[in-house]
Tab-separated table of C-alpha atoms and ligand atoms in Angstrom:
chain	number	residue	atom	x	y	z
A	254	UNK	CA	-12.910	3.193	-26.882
A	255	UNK	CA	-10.926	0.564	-28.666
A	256	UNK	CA	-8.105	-1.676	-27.096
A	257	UNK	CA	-4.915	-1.465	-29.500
A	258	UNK	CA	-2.298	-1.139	-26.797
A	259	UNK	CA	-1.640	-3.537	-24.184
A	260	UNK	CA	0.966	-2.797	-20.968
A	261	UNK	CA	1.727	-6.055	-19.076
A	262	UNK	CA	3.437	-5.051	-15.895
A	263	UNK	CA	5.263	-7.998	-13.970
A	264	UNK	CA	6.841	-10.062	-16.904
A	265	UNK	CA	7.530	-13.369	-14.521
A	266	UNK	CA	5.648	-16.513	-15.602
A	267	UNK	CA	2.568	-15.621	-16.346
A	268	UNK	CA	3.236	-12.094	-17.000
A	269	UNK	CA	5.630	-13.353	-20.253
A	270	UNK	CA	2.346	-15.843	-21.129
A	271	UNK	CA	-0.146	-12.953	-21.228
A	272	UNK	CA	1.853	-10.515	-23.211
A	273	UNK	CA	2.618	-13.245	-25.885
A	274	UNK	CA	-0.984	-14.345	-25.994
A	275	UNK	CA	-1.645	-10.748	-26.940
A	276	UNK	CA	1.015	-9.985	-29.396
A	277	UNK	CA	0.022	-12.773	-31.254
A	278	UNK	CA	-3.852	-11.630	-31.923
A	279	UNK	CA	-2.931	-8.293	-32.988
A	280	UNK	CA	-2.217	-6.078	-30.372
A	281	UNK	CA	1.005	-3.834	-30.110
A	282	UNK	CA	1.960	-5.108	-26.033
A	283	UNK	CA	4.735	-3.588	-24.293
A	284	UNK	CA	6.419	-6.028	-21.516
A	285	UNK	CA	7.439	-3.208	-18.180
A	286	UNK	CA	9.003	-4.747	-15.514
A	287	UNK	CA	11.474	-3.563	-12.502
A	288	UNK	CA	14.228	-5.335	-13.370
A	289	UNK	CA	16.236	-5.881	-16.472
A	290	UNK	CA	17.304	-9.348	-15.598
A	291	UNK	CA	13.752	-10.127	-15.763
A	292	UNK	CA	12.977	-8.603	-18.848
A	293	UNK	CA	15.803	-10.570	-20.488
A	294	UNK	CA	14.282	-13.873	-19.361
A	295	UNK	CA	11.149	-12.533	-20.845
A	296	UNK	CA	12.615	-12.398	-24.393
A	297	UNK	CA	13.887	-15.798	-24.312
A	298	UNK	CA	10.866	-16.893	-22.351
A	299	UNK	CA	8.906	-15.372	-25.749
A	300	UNK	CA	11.252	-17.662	-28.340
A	301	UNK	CA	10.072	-20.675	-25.973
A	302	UNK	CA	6.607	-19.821	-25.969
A	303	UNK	CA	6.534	-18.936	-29.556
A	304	UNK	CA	7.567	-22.415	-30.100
A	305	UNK	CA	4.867	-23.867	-28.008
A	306	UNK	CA	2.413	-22.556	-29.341
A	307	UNK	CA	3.522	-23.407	-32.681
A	308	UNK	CA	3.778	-27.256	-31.598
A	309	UNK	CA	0.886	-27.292	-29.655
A	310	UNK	CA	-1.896	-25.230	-32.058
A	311	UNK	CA	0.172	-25.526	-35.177
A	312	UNK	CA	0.169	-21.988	-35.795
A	313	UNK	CA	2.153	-20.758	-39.004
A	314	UNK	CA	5.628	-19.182	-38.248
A	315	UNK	CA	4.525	-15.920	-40.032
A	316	UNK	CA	1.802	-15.549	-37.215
A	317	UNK	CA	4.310	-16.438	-34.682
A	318	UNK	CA	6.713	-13.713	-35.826
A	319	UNK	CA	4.371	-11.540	-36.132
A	320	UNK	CA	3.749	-11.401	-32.331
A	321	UNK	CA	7.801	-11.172	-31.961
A	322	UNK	CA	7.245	-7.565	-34.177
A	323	UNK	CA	4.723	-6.120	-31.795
A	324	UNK	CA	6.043	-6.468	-28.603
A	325	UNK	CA	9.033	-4.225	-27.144
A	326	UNK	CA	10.188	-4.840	-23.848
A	327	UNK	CA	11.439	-1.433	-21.233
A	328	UNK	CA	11.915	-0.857	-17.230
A	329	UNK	CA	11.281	2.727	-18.835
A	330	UNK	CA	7.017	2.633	-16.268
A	331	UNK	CA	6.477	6.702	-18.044
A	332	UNK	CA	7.305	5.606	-21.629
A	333	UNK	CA	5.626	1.957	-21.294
A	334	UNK	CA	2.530	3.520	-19.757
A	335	UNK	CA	2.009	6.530	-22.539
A	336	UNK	CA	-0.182	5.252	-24.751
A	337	UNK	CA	-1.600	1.684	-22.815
A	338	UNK	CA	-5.212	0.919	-23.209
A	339	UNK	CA	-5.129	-1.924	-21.286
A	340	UNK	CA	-2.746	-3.040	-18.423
A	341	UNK	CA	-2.243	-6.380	-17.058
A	342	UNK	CA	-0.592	-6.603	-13.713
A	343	UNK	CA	1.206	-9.493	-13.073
A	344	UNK	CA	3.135	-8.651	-10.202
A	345	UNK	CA	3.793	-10.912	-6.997
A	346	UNK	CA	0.808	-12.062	-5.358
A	347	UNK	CA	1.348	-9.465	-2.614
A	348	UNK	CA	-1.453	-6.813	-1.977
A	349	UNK	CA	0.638	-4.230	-0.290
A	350	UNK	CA	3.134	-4.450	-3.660
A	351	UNK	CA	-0.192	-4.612	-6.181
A	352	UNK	CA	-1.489	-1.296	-4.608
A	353	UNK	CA	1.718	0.083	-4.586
A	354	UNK	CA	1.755	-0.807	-8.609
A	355	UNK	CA	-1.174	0.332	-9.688
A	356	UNK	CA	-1.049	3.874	-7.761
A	357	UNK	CA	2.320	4.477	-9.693
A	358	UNK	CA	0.772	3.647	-12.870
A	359	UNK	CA	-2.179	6.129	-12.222
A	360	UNK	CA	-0.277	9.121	-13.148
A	361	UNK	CA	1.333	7.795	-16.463
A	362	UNK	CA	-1.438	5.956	-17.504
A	363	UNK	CA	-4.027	8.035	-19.650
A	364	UNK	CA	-7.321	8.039	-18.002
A	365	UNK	CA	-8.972	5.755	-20.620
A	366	UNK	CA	-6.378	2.882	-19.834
A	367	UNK	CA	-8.507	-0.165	-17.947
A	368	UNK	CA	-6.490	-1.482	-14.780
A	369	UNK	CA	-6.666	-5.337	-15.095
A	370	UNK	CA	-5.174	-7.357	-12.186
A	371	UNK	CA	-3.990	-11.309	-12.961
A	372	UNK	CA	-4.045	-12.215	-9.149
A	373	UNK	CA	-5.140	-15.669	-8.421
A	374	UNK	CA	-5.975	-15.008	-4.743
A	375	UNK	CA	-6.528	-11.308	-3.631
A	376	UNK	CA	-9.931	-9.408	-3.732
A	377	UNK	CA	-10.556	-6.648	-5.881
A	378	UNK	CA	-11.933	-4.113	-2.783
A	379	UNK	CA	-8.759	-4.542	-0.788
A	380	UNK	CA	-6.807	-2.389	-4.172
A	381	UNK	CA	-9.807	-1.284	-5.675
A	382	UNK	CA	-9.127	2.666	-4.264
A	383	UNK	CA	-5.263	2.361	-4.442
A	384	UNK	CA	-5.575	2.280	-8.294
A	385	UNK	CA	-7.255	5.710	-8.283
A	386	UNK	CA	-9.618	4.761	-10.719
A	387	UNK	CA	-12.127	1.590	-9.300
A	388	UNK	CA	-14.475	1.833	-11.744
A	389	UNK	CA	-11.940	0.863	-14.816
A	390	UNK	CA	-10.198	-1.903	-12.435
A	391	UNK	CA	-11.141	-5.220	-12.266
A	392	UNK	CA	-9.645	-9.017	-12.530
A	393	UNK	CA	-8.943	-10.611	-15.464
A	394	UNK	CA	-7.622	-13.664	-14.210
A	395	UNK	CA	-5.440	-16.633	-16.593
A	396	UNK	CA	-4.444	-20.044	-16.277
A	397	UNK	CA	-0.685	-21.128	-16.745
A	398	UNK	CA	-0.226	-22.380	-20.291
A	399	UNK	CA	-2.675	-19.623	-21.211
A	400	UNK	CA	-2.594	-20.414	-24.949
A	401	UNK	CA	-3.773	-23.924	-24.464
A	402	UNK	CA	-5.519	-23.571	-20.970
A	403	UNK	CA	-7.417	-20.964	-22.819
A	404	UNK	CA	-9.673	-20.075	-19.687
A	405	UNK	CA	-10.164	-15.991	-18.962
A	406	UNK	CA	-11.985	-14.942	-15.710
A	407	UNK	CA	-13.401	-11.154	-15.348
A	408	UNK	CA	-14.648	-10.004	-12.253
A	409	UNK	CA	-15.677	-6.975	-11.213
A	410	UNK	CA	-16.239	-5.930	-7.785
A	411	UNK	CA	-19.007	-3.229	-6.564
A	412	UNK	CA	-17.035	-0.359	-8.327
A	413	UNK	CA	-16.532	-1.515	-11.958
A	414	UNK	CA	-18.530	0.217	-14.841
A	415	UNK	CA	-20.452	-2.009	-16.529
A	416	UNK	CA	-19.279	-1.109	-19.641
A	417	UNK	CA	-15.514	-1.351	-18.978
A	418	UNK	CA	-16.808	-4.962	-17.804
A	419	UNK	CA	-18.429	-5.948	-20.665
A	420	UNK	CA	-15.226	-4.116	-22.888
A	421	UNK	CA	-12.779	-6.776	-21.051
A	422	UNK	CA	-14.530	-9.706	-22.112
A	423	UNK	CA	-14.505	-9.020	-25.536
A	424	UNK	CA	-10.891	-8.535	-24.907
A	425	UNK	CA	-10.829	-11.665	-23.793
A	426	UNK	CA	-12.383	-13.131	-26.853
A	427	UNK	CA	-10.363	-11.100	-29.137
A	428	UNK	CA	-7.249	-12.414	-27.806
A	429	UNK	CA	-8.391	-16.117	-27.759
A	430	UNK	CA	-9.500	-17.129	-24.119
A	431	UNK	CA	-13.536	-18.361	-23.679
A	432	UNK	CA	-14.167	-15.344	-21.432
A	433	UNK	CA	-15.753	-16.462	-18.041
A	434	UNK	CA	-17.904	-13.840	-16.125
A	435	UNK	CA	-17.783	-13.186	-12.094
A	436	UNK	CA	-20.467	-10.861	-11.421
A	437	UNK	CA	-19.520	-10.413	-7.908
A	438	UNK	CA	-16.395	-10.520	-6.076
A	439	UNK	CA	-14.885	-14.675	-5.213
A	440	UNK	CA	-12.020	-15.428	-3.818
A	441	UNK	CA	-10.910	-18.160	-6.304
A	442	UNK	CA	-12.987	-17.026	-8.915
A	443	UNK	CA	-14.912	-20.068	-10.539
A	444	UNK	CA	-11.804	-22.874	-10.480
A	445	UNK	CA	-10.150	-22.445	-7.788
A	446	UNK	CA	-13.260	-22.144	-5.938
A	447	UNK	CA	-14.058	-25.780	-7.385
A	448	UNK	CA	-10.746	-26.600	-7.371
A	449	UNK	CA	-9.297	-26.338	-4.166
A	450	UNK	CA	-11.879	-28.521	-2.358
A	451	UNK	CA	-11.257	-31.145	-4.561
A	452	UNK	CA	-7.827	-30.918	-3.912
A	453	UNK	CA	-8.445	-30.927	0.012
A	454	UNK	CA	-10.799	-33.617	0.129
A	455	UNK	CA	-8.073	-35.707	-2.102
A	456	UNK	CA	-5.530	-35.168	0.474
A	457	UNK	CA	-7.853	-35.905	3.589
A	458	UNK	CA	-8.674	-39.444	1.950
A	459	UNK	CA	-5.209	-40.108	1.677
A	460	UNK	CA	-3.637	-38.698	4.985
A	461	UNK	CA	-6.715	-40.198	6.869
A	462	UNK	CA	-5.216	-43.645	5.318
A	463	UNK	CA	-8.824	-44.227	3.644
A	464	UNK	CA	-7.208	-44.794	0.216
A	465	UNK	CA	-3.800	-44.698	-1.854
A	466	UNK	CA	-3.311	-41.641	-3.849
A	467	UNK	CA	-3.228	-44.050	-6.703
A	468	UNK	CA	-6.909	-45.255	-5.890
A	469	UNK	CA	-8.487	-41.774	-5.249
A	470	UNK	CA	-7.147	-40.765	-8.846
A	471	UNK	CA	-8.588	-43.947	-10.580
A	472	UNK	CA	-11.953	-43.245	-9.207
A	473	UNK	CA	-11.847	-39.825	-10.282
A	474	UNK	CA	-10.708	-40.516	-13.803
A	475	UNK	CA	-12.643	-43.447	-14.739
A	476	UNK	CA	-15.792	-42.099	-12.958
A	477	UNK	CA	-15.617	-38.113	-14.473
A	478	UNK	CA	-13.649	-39.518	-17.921
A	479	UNK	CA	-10.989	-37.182	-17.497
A	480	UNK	CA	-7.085	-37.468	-18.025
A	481	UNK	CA	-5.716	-36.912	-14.606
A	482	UNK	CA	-7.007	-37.416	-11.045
A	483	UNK	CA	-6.394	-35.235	-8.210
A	484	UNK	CA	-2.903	-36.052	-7.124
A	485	UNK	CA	-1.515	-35.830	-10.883
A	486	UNK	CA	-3.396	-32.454	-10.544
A	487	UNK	CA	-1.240	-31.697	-7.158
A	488	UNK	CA	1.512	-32.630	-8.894
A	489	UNK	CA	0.668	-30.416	-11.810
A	490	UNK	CA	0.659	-27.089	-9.491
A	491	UNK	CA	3.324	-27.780	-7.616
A	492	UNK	CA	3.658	-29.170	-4.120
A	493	UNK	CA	5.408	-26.222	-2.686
A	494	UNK	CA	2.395	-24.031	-3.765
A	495	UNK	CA	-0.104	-26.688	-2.796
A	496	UNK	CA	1.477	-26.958	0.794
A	497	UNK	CA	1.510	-23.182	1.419
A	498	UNK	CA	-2.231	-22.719	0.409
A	499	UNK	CA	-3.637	-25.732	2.540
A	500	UNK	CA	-0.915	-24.238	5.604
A	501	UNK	CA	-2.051	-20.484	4.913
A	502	UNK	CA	-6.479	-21.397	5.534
A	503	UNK	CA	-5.523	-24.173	8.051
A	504	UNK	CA	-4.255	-21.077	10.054
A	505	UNK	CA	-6.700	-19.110	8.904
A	506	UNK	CA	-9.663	-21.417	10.064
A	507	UNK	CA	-8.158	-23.496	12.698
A	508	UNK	CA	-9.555	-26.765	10.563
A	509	UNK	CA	-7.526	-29.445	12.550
A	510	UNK	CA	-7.886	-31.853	9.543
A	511	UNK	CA	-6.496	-28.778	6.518
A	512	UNK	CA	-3.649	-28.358	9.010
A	513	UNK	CA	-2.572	-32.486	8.814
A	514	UNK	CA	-2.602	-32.181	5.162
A	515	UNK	CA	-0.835	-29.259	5.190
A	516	UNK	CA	2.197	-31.113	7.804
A	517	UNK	CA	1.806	-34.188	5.460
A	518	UNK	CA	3.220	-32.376	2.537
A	519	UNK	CA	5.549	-30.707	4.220
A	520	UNK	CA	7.001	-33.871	5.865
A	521	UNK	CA	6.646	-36.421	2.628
A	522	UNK	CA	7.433	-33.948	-0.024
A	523	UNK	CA	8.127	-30.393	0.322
A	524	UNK	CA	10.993	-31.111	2.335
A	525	UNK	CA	12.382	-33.743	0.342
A	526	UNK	CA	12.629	-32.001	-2.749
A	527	UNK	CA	9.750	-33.539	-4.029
A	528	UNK	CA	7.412	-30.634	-5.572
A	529	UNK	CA	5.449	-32.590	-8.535
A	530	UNK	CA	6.012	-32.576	-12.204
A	531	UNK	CA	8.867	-29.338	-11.853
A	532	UNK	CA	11.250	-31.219	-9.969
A	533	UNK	CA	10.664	-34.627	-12.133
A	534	UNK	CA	8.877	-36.633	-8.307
A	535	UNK	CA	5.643	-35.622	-6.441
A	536	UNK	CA	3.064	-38.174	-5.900
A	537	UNK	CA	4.246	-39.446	-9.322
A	538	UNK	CA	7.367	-39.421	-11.662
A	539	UNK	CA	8.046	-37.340	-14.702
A	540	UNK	CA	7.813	-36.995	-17.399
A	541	UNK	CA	5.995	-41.210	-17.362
A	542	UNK	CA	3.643	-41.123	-14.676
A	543	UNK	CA	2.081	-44.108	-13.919
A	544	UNK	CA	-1.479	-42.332	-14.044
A	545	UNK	CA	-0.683	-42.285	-18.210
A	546	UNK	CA	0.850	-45.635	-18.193
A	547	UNK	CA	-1.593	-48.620	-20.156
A	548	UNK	CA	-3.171	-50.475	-17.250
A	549	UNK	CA	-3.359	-47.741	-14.944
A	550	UNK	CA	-7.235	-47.950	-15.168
A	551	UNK	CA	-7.950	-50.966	-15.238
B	46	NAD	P1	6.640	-14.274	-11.153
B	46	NAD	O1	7.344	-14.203	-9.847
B	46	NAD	O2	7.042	-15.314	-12.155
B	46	NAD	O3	6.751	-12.834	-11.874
B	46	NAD	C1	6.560	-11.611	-11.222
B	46	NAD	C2	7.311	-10.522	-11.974
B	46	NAD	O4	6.957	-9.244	-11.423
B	46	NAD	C3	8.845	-10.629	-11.882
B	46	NAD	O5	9.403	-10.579	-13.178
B	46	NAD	C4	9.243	-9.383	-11.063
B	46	NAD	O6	10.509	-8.829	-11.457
B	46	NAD	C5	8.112	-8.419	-11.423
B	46	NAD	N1	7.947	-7.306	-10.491
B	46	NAD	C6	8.135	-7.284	-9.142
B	46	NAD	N2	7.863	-6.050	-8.653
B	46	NAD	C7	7.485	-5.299	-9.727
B	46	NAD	C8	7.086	-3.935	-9.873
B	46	NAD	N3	7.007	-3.110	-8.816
B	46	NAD	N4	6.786	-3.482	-11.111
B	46	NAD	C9	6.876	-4.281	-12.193
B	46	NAD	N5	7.262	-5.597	-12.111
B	46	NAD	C10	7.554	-6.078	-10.888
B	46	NAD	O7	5.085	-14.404	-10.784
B	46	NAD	P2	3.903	-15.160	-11.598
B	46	NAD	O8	3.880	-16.599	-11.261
B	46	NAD	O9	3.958	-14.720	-13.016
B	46	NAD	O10	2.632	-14.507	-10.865
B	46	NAD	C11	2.285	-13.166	-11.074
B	46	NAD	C12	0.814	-12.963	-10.756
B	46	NAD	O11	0.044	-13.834	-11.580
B	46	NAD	C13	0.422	-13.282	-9.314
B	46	NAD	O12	-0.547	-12.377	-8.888
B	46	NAD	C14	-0.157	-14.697	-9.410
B	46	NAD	O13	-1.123	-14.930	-8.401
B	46	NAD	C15	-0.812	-14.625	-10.772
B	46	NAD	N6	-1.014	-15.938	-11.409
B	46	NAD	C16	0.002	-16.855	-11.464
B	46	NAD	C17	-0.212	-18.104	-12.062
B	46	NAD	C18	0.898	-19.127	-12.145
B	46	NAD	O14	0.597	-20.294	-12.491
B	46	NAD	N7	2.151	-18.770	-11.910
B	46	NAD	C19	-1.476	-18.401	-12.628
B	46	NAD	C20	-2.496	-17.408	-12.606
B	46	NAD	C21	-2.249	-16.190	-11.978
């Protein structure tokens, strides 16, 4: 079976990303969501991206409204779903919604359409049986800023055909990500699994008062030769987000150390207003952080 037809239900942030990433390599993508308001932030969400991607990849106009052609935008789930070969669920990070999502789409739907889920944190098994067909459901999990960060992770979990497996990551080529393959089920798939750690370990040095923040991300740059340390990265996700990870496995655990860095957050920035490069102060200021600035390594 061929992929022509992409449904991307949930057309939030990333939701608007994916569907725009797939107009623009071909595919015919309709945008579903629940509500219109949504939808209409979508569209204008598109123009902005369209831009973007123009600016960032210099991509001719043509191309770019090309993708504007192919994608039609409904709250209409029975008409949306007709014809899909592919959906993308970008719903809410909220299992007992994403099961609810994907059994509604199981009647619409036909049965050749492959069930994709975007979630960043949820396991495949715990929706798996709710989308009434596990073994054409699996993950296939983007970055934000998906035309640049052009990172695609499919996993499968015990349930996926092998084929439908292999099908999404040429998918994944076809619409432009460097497909990355989870052969078994990880919560965090491969970069948040290195990624949060990091991120952890970062904070501890800093709440411990072993080092500035400033210090731990000159190490990391000049020592890995990479753009932005650890804190830049916090700032990058957003603090709020950061916060309620490190809170949510501090309870989890009971790791007396995750739950300090989780109050220190709270207390220096989340409840200041300070929540990284969205709200212009985190660790740093935007849109000049001192981590760019000449001099910063040296
Ligand atoms: P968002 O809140 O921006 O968008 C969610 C959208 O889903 C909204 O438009 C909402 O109206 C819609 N929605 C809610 N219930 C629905 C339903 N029953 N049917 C159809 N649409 C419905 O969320 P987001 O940041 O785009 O995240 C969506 C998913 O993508 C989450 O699972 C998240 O973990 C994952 N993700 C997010 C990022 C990120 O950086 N934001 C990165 C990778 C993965």
């Amino acid at each position: 079976m061929e992929i022509r037809r992409v449904l991307v239900v949930g057309t939030g942030t990333l939701g608007s990303q994916i569907g725009f990433q797939c107009a623009l390599h071909g595919f015919e993508t309709v945008m579903y969501d629940v509500d219109e308001g949504a939808l209409e932030r979508c569209e204008a969400a598109h123009q902005k991206i369209g831009r973007a991607v123009r600016a960032d990849l210099g991509t001719p106009g043509e191309a770019i409204a090309a993708a504007h052609v192919r994608l039609s935008y409904t709250t209409d789930l029975a008409g949306a779903a007709a014809e899909a070969d592919l959906v993308s669920e970008s719903v809410p990070e909220d299992p007992g919604l994403k099961r609810k999502v994907f059994a509604q789409l199981g009647e619409p739907c036909p049965s050749r359409t492959i069930f994709t889920t975007n979630s960043s944190t949820l396991l495949l098994s715990d929706m798996a049986e709710a989308s009434g067909r596990p073994e054409r459901f699996l993950a296939l999990h983007f970055a934000n800023q998906i035309w640049v960060n052009n990172v695609a992770e499919i996993m499968r979990h015990p349930g996926t055909d092998p084929e439908v497996f292999e099908q999404v990551v040429r998918f994944a080529r076809e619409i432009g990500m460097v497909p990355i393959r989870l052969e078994k089920e990880q919560n965090g798939y491969v970069l948040n699994t290195l990624l949060v750690p990091l991120l952890g370990a970062a904070l501890s040095l800093v709440v411990n008062g072993v080092a500035s923040h400033e210090d731990v991300d000159r190490t990391w740059m000049i020592a890995m030769k990479v753009p932005m340390g650890p804190f830049g990265t916090l700032d990058l996700v957003g603090l709020q987000t950061a916060h309620d990870i490190t809170a949510y496995w501090a309870s989890r655990s009971g790791d007396e150390q995750s739950r300090r860095n989780a109050a220190f957050l709270k207390e220096h920035y989340v409840d200041r207003g300070r929540l990284g490069v969205a709200t212009g102060e985190g660790f740093y200021t935007y849109p000049d952080p001192a981590f760019r600035r000449p001099g910063f390594l040296d």
